[in-house]
Amino acid sequence: MFKILAVVVASISIGASAVPALSQGNDPYIFDLNSPQLDVRASLGDNTDNEFLKYGYPGPVSDFLLRSRYATSFNRALRNPNWVAEHLTLANLNGTADRSNADFKEDKDIPVMFRAHLKDYYRSGFDRGHMCPAADAKKDDQAMKETFLLTNMTPQVGVGFNRNYWAYLEAFVRDLTKSFDDVYCISGPLYLPVQEDGKWYVKYQVIGNPPNVAVPTHFFKVVLVKQGSDFSLGAFALPNKAIDNSTPLTDFDVPVETVEKAAGLVFFDKLERTSVTPLCSKTKCSFK
């Protein structure tokens, strides 16, 4: 029976960072990929016909937003996307839209009290980091402008990360379209624990005045590629800090299950995971 160790929080060194590691622990931390899984998309709907929810369902609400070049789920409590999903091909990456014609904007599809605001980032020391890159949305001006909505942004360290290593990873994903028919990429933030005094804590900065937008400790990209009827899957988890350009991308290559456990998400669940090959076995996971 094919089994994969699920993630338990343990700090190990992976390149320049520490990310959750696969546990070598006991059976409670093991799950079987061949066993039936719950429908992760099941929801309460409008089922308030009970005494507890007689006057309404409090949430949480994850706003689902569908744009020209991406879809996203927005977290109202953290004022960050939960994830941003893209589908890339050689054809849909073509276009002439210029990012210089786009401005960062608050997303009016989110209620004011739950939005990330432009003023939250002002003098925060963090970049407004794209989850769907502007370079992936050259289709037209509207598609480009949608990538500058704050629901597609999250606070990122600028020099050494957003403007460098993270940008190189974005380019790596785009370049996969030269070798594969379809590239599906899901990106998002992580809030991972650190160990202090023998105890584990989740600590992250919050920017804005008053404090409004959470600063992720890490970011992930989960990448699925398709060539004919063959699929390959990979995941990368990077710390939200400056990363030396010489650091191999493979240092941040982690099992998809690691990201799923840390983020509380399930990726590409319509595919039989056991029939999908590792991405880095099909292509060289490195920057040119």
Tab-separated table of C-alpha atoms in Angstrom:
chain	number	residue	atom	x	y	z
A	1	MET	CA	0.000	0.000	0.000
A	2	PHE	CA	1.418	3.335	-1.051
A	3	LYS	CA	1.645	5.651	1.934
A	4	ILE	CA	3.016	9.113	2.486
A	5	LEU	CA	3.999	10.601	5.792
A	6	ALA	CA	1.797	13.579	6.555
A	7	VAL	CA	3.315	16.729	7.902
A	8	VAL	CA	3.921	17.366	11.525
A	9	VAL	CA	5.620	20.524	12.535
A	10	ALA	CA	9.349	20.013	12.899
A	11	SER	CA	12.027	22.491	12.019
A	12	ILE	CA	14.752	21.296	9.715
A	13	SER	CA	17.177	23.243	7.600
A	14	ILE	CA	16.275	23.294	3.930
A	15	GLY	CA	18.741	25.467	2.078
A	16	ALA	CA	18.506	28.951	3.509
A	17	SER	CA	15.241	28.352	5.325
A	18	ALA	CA	13.300	26.219	7.715
A	19	VAL	CA	10.014	24.744	6.495
A	20	PRO	CA	7.764	22.032	7.914
A	21	ALA	CA	9.370	18.659	7.481
A	22	LEU	CA	7.893	15.276	6.803
A	23	SER	CA	7.704	13.460	10.086
A	24	GLN	CA	9.295	10.106	10.599
A	25	GLY	CA	6.929	9.675	13.520
A	26	ASN	CA	4.205	7.220	14.453
A	27	ASP	CA	1.121	5.966	12.636
A	28	PRO	CA	-1.171	8.867	13.671
A	29	TYR	CA	0.838	11.033	11.276
A	30	ILE	CA	0.430	8.735	8.288
A	31	PHE	CA	-2.365	8.852	5.754
A	32	ASP	CA	-3.129	6.542	2.881
A	33	LEU	CA	-3.486	8.143	-0.536
A	34	ASN	CA	-5.593	5.217	-1.732
A	35	SER	CA	-8.236	5.635	0.950
A	36	PRO	CA	-11.400	7.628	0.264
A	37	GLN	CA	-11.078	11.336	0.986
A	38	LEU	CA	-13.715	13.722	2.191
A	39	ASP	CA	-15.092	16.187	-0.322
A	40	VAL	CA	-12.989	19.233	0.556
A	41	ARG	CA	-15.391	21.486	-1.301
A	42	ALA	CA	-18.386	20.537	0.782
A	43	SER	CA	-19.865	23.596	2.481
A	44	LEU	CA	-22.665	24.549	4.791
A	45	GLY	CA	-24.490	26.442	2.063
A	46	ASP	CA	-27.648	28.138	3.361
A	47	ASN	CA	-28.401	25.470	5.941
A	48	THR	CA	-29.522	27.702	8.794
A	49	ASP	CA	-32.649	25.700	9.572
A	50	ASN	CA	-31.644	24.955	13.151
A	51	GLU	CA	-31.822	26.707	16.472
A	52	PHE	CA	-28.114	27.559	16.514
A	53	LEU	CA	-28.021	29.431	13.215
A	54	LYS	CA	-31.566	30.754	13.268
A	55	TYR	CA	-30.456	34.323	12.684
A	56	GLY	CA	-27.493	33.745	10.414
A	57	TYR	CA	-24.219	31.962	9.706
A	58	PRO	CA	-21.223	33.964	11.044
A	59	GLY	CA	-18.587	32.574	8.698
A	60	PRO	CA	-15.737	32.377	8.039
A	61	VAL	CA	-16.195	33.644	4.497
A	62	SER	CA	-13.524	33.018	1.887
A	63	ASP	CA	-14.381	35.314	-0.988
A	64	PHE	CA	-13.990	33.533	-4.333
A	65	LEU	CA	-12.928	35.910	-7.096
A	66	LEU	CA	-12.638	34.949	-10.768
A	67	ARG	CA	-10.499	37.244	-12.931
A	68	SER	CA	-9.335	37.178	-16.557
A	69	ARG	CA	-6.089	35.346	-15.847
A	70	TYR	CA	-6.552	33.866	-12.388
A	71	ALA	CA	-8.929	32.749	-9.671
A	72	THR	CA	-8.411	33.465	-5.997
A	73	SER	CA	-9.794	32.794	-2.546
A	74	PHE	CA	-9.438	35.765	-0.181
A	75	ASN	CA	-9.003	35.493	3.583
A	76	ARG	CA	-10.907	38.307	5.310
A	77	ALA	CA	-9.193	37.839	8.680
A	78	LEU	CA	-5.616	37.970	7.345
A	79	ARG	CA	-6.404	40.354	4.437
A	80	ASN	CA	-4.389	38.070	2.166
A	81	PRO	CA	-5.321	35.537	-0.498
A	82	ASN	CA	-5.567	31.947	0.684
A	83	TRP	CA	-4.415	30.942	-2.785
A	84	VAL	CA	-4.263	32.217	-6.353
A	85	ALA	CA	-4.647	29.741	-9.226
A	86	GLU	CA	-3.428	30.142	-12.806
A	87	HIS	CA	-3.439	28.185	-16.065
A	88	LEU	CA	-0.510	28.999	-18.334
A	89	THR	CA	0.167	28.053	-21.934
A	90	LEU	CA	2.491	29.459	-24.562
A	91	ALA	CA	-0.520	31.006	-26.280
A	92	ASN	CA	-2.168	32.691	-23.301
A	93	LEU	CA	1.108	34.240	-22.156
A	94	ASN	CA	1.230	36.258	-25.366
A	95	GLY	CA	0.177	39.877	-25.336
A	96	THR	CA	1.353	43.454	-25.305
A	97	ALA	CA	-0.217	44.858	-22.148
A	98	ASP	CA	2.245	47.083	-20.272
A	99	ARG	CA	2.397	46.998	-16.471
A	100	SER	CA	3.346	50.690	-16.462
A	101	ASN	CA	-0.312	51.402	-17.297
A	102	ALA	CA	-1.552	49.584	-14.187
A	103	ASP	CA	-1.850	50.927	-10.643
A	104	PHE	CA	-2.228	49.126	-7.343
A	105	LYS	CA	-5.874	49.287	-6.284
A	106	GLU	CA	-8.040	48.155	-3.401
A	107	ASP	CA	-10.517	45.461	-4.413
A	108	LYS	CA	-14.045	46.815	-4.169
A	109	ASP	CA	-15.439	43.282	-4.347
A	110	ILE	CA	-14.354	42.903	-0.716
A	111	PRO	CA	-16.314	44.747	2.011
A	112	VAL	CA	-14.400	47.798	3.256
A	113	MET	CA	-13.951	46.450	6.787
A	114	PHE	CA	-12.268	43.291	5.466
A	115	ARG	CA	-10.122	44.790	2.708
A	116	ALA	CA	-6.408	45.287	2.473
A	117	HIS	CA	-5.915	49.023	1.980
A	118	LEU	CA	-3.237	50.880	0.073
A	119	LYS	CA	-2.352	52.798	3.218
A	120	ASP	CA	-1.579	49.504	4.992
A	121	TYR	CA	1.517	49.082	2.818
A	122	TYR	CA	2.648	52.712	3.047
A	123	ARG	CA	6.110	52.821	4.662
A	124	SER	CA	5.618	49.257	5.889
A	125	GLY	CA	8.971	48.085	4.584
A	126	PHE	CA	7.286	45.408	2.474
A	127	ASP	CA	6.536	45.145	-1.226
A	128	ARG	CA	3.057	44.467	-2.517
A	129	GLY	CA	3.955	41.044	-3.843
A	130	HIS	CA	1.969	39.537	-6.714
A	131	MET	CA	0.665	35.985	-6.417
A	132	CYS	CA	-0.413	35.980	-10.075
A	133	PRO	CA	2.513	37.838	-11.681
A	134	ALA	CA	1.830	40.786	-13.951
A	135	ALA	CA	4.021	39.092	-16.576
A	136	ASP	CA	1.483	36.247	-16.718
A	137	ALA	CA	-1.290	38.641	-17.745
A	138	LYS	CA	-0.106	40.425	-20.881
A	139	LYS	CA	-3.290	39.368	-22.682
A	140	ASP	CA	-4.818	42.843	-22.461
A	141	ASP	CA	-4.917	45.915	-20.247
A	142	GLN	CA	-7.860	44.631	-18.202
A	143	ALA	CA	-6.101	41.367	-17.373
A	144	MET	CA	-2.955	43.274	-16.435
A	145	LYS	CA	-4.839	45.711	-14.199
A	146	GLU	CA	-6.557	42.853	-12.368
A	147	THR	CA	-3.178	41.533	-11.211
A	148	PHE	CA	-2.653	44.832	-9.356
A	149	LEU	CA	-5.729	44.414	-7.139
A	150	LEU	CA	-4.718	44.013	-3.503
A	151	THR	CA	-6.591	40.707	-3.337
A	152	ASN	CA	-3.743	39.386	-5.519
A	153	MET	CA	-1.105	40.863	-3.197
A	154	THR	CA	0.566	39.931	0.033
A	155	PRO	CA	3.413	41.620	1.928
A	156	GLN	CA	6.777	40.376	0.697
A	157	VAL	CA	10.353	41.289	1.524
A	158	GLY	CA	11.518	43.350	-1.443
A	159	VAL	CA	15.236	43.153	-2.123
A	160	GLY	CA	16.396	39.553	-2.339
A	161	PHE	CA	12.914	38.079	-2.498
A	162	ASN	CA	10.020	39.734	-4.363
A	163	ARG	CA	12.355	41.584	-6.708
A	164	ASN	CA	14.778	38.705	-7.054
A	165	TYR	CA	14.367	35.056	-6.016
A	166	TRP	CA	10.545	34.989	-6.092
A	167	ALA	CA	10.622	36.703	-9.496
A	168	TYR	CA	13.033	34.039	-10.759
A	169	LEU	CA	10.623	31.343	-9.568
A	170	GLU	CA	7.791	33.073	-11.423
A	171	ALA	CA	9.898	33.062	-14.588
A	172	PHE	CA	10.730	29.384	-14.067
A	173	VAL	CA	7.010	28.566	-14.008
A	174	ARG	CA	6.394	30.578	-17.186
A	175	ASP	CA	9.276	28.841	-18.938
A	176	LEU	CA	7.646	25.469	-18.271
A	177	THR	CA	5.155	26.336	-21.027
A	178	LYS	CA	7.999	25.827	-23.512
A	179	SER	CA	8.225	22.159	-22.540
A	180	PHE	CA	4.662	21.281	-21.507
A	181	ASP	CA	1.240	21.809	-23.082
A	182	ASP	CA	-0.391	23.120	-19.914
A	183	VAL	CA	0.959	24.542	-16.681
A	184	TYR	CA	-1.278	24.979	-13.639
A	185	CYS	CA	0.159	26.985	-10.762
A	186	ILE	CA	-1.333	27.712	-7.347
A	187	SER	CA	0.500	30.244	-5.169
A	188	GLY	CA	-0.146	31.518	-1.695
A	189	PRO	CA	1.085	32.472	1.766
A	190	LEU	CA	2.024	30.296	4.715
A	191	TYR	CA	2.191	31.112	8.424
A	192	LEU	CA	4.582	28.559	9.857
A	193	PRO	CA	5.598	27.953	13.471
A	194	VAL	CA	9.004	28.585	14.971
A	195	GLN	CA	10.466	26.931	18.032
A	196	GLU	CA	11.466	29.023	21.012
A	197	ASP	CA	12.378	27.714	24.453
A	198	GLY	CA	11.280	24.240	23.460
A	199	LYS	CA	7.812	25.423	22.479
A	200	TRP	CA	6.239	26.148	19.103
A	201	TYR	CA	4.717	29.509	18.199
A	202	VAL	CA	3.135	30.994	15.100
A	203	LYS	CA	4.409	34.560	14.900
A	204	TYR	CA	3.986	37.038	12.084
A	205	GLN	CA	4.062	40.786	11.699
A	206	VAL	CA	0.894	42.752	10.907
A	207	ILE	CA	1.154	45.962	8.881
A	208	GLY	CA	-1.131	48.960	8.663
A	209	ASN	CA	-2.298	51.613	11.100
A	210	PRO	CA	-4.341	50.213	12.732
A	211	PRO	CA	-2.738	46.780	12.141
A	212	ASN	CA	-4.648	45.164	9.300
A	213	VAL	CA	-2.637	42.921	6.922
A	214	ALA	CA	-0.736	39.822	8.054
A	215	VAL	CA	2.828	39.322	6.822
A	216	PRO	CA	3.322	35.670	5.810
A	217	THR	CA	6.362	33.820	7.091
A	218	HIS	CA	6.629	31.753	3.894
A	219	PHE	CA	5.141	31.381	0.426
A	220	PHE	CA	4.345	28.358	-1.712
A	221	LYS	CA	3.938	27.525	-5.356
A	222	VAL	CA	2.386	24.191	-6.309
A	223	VAL	CA	2.896	23.426	-9.992
A	224	LEU	CA	1.127	20.827	-12.130
A	225	VAL	CA	2.256	20.290	-15.729
A	226	LYS	CA	0.562	18.268	-18.465
A	227	GLN	CA	2.090	16.850	-21.611
A	228	GLY	CA	-0.314	14.737	-23.608
A	229	SER	CA	-1.913	12.463	-21.021
A	230	ASP	CA	1.013	12.631	-18.598
A	231	PHE	CA	1.038	14.801	-15.470
A	232	SER	CA	3.872	15.926	-13.207
A	233	LEU	CA	3.521	17.754	-9.909
A	234	GLY	CA	5.862	19.732	-7.690
A	235	ALA	CA	5.780	22.138	-4.758
A	236	PHE	CA	8.119	24.816	-3.492
A	237	ALA	CA	8.039	26.533	-0.086
A	238	LEU	CA	10.202	29.616	0.422
A	239	PRO	CA	10.793	31.859	3.444
A	240	ASN	CA	9.673	35.472	3.191
A	241	LYS	CA	13.184	36.855	3.389
A	242	ALA	CA	16.127	37.680	1.152
A	243	ILE	CA	17.482	34.525	-0.497
A	244	ASP	CA	20.914	34.398	-2.085
A	245	ASN	CA	20.611	34.072	-5.850
A	246	SER	CA	23.001	31.127	-5.828
A	247	THR	CA	20.694	29.029	-3.651
A	248	PRO	CA	19.460	26.049	-5.705
A	249	LEU	CA	15.710	25.977	-6.291
A	250	THR	CA	15.748	22.318	-5.297
A	251	ASP	CA	16.540	23.436	-1.741
A	252	PHE	CA	12.900	24.577	-1.561
A	253	ASP	CA	11.396	21.553	-3.316
A	254	VAL	CA	9.062	19.937	-0.778
A	255	PRO	CA	6.385	17.224	-0.929
A	256	VAL	CA	3.020	18.608	-1.985
A	257	GLU	CA	1.582	17.073	1.175
A	258	THR	CA	3.838	19.339	3.238
A	259	VAL	CA	2.201	22.428	1.775
A	260	GLU	CA	-1.278	20.921	2.004
A	261	LYS	CA	-0.862	20.200	5.703
A	262	ALA	CA	0.601	23.622	6.467
A	263	ALA	CA	-1.957	25.577	4.427
A	264	GLY	CA	-5.025	23.457	5.150
A	265	LEU	CA	-5.575	23.001	1.414
A	266	VAL	CA	-5.792	20.097	-1.031
A	267	PHE	CA	-4.312	20.584	-4.498
A	268	PHE	CA	-5.487	19.039	-7.757
A	269	ASP	CA	-7.623	16.451	-5.964
A	270	LYS	CA	-9.325	15.392	-9.196
A	271	LEU	CA	-6.109	13.608	-10.190
A	272	GLU	CA	-4.989	10.253	-8.850
A	273	ARG	CA	-1.849	11.307	-7.007
A	274	THR	CA	-0.139	7.944	-7.413
A	275	SER	CA	-0.175	8.284	-11.209
A	276	VAL	CA	1.523	11.710	-11.195
A	277	THR	CA	5.314	11.924	-11.462
A	278	PRO	CA	7.488	14.430	-9.544
A	279	LEU	CA	8.024	17.653	-11.464
A	280	CYS	CA	11.759	17.791	-10.862
A	281	SER	CA	12.146	14.328	-12.376
A	282	LYS	CA	10.661	15.603	-15.642
A	283	THR	CA	12.397	18.938	-15.899
A	284	LYS	CA	15.471	20.590	-14.412
A	285	CYS	CA	14.293	22.611	-11.427
A	286	SER	CA	16.747	25.472	-11.639
A	287	PHE	CA	17.009	29.044	-12.830
A	288	LYS	CA	18.785	29.795	-16.089
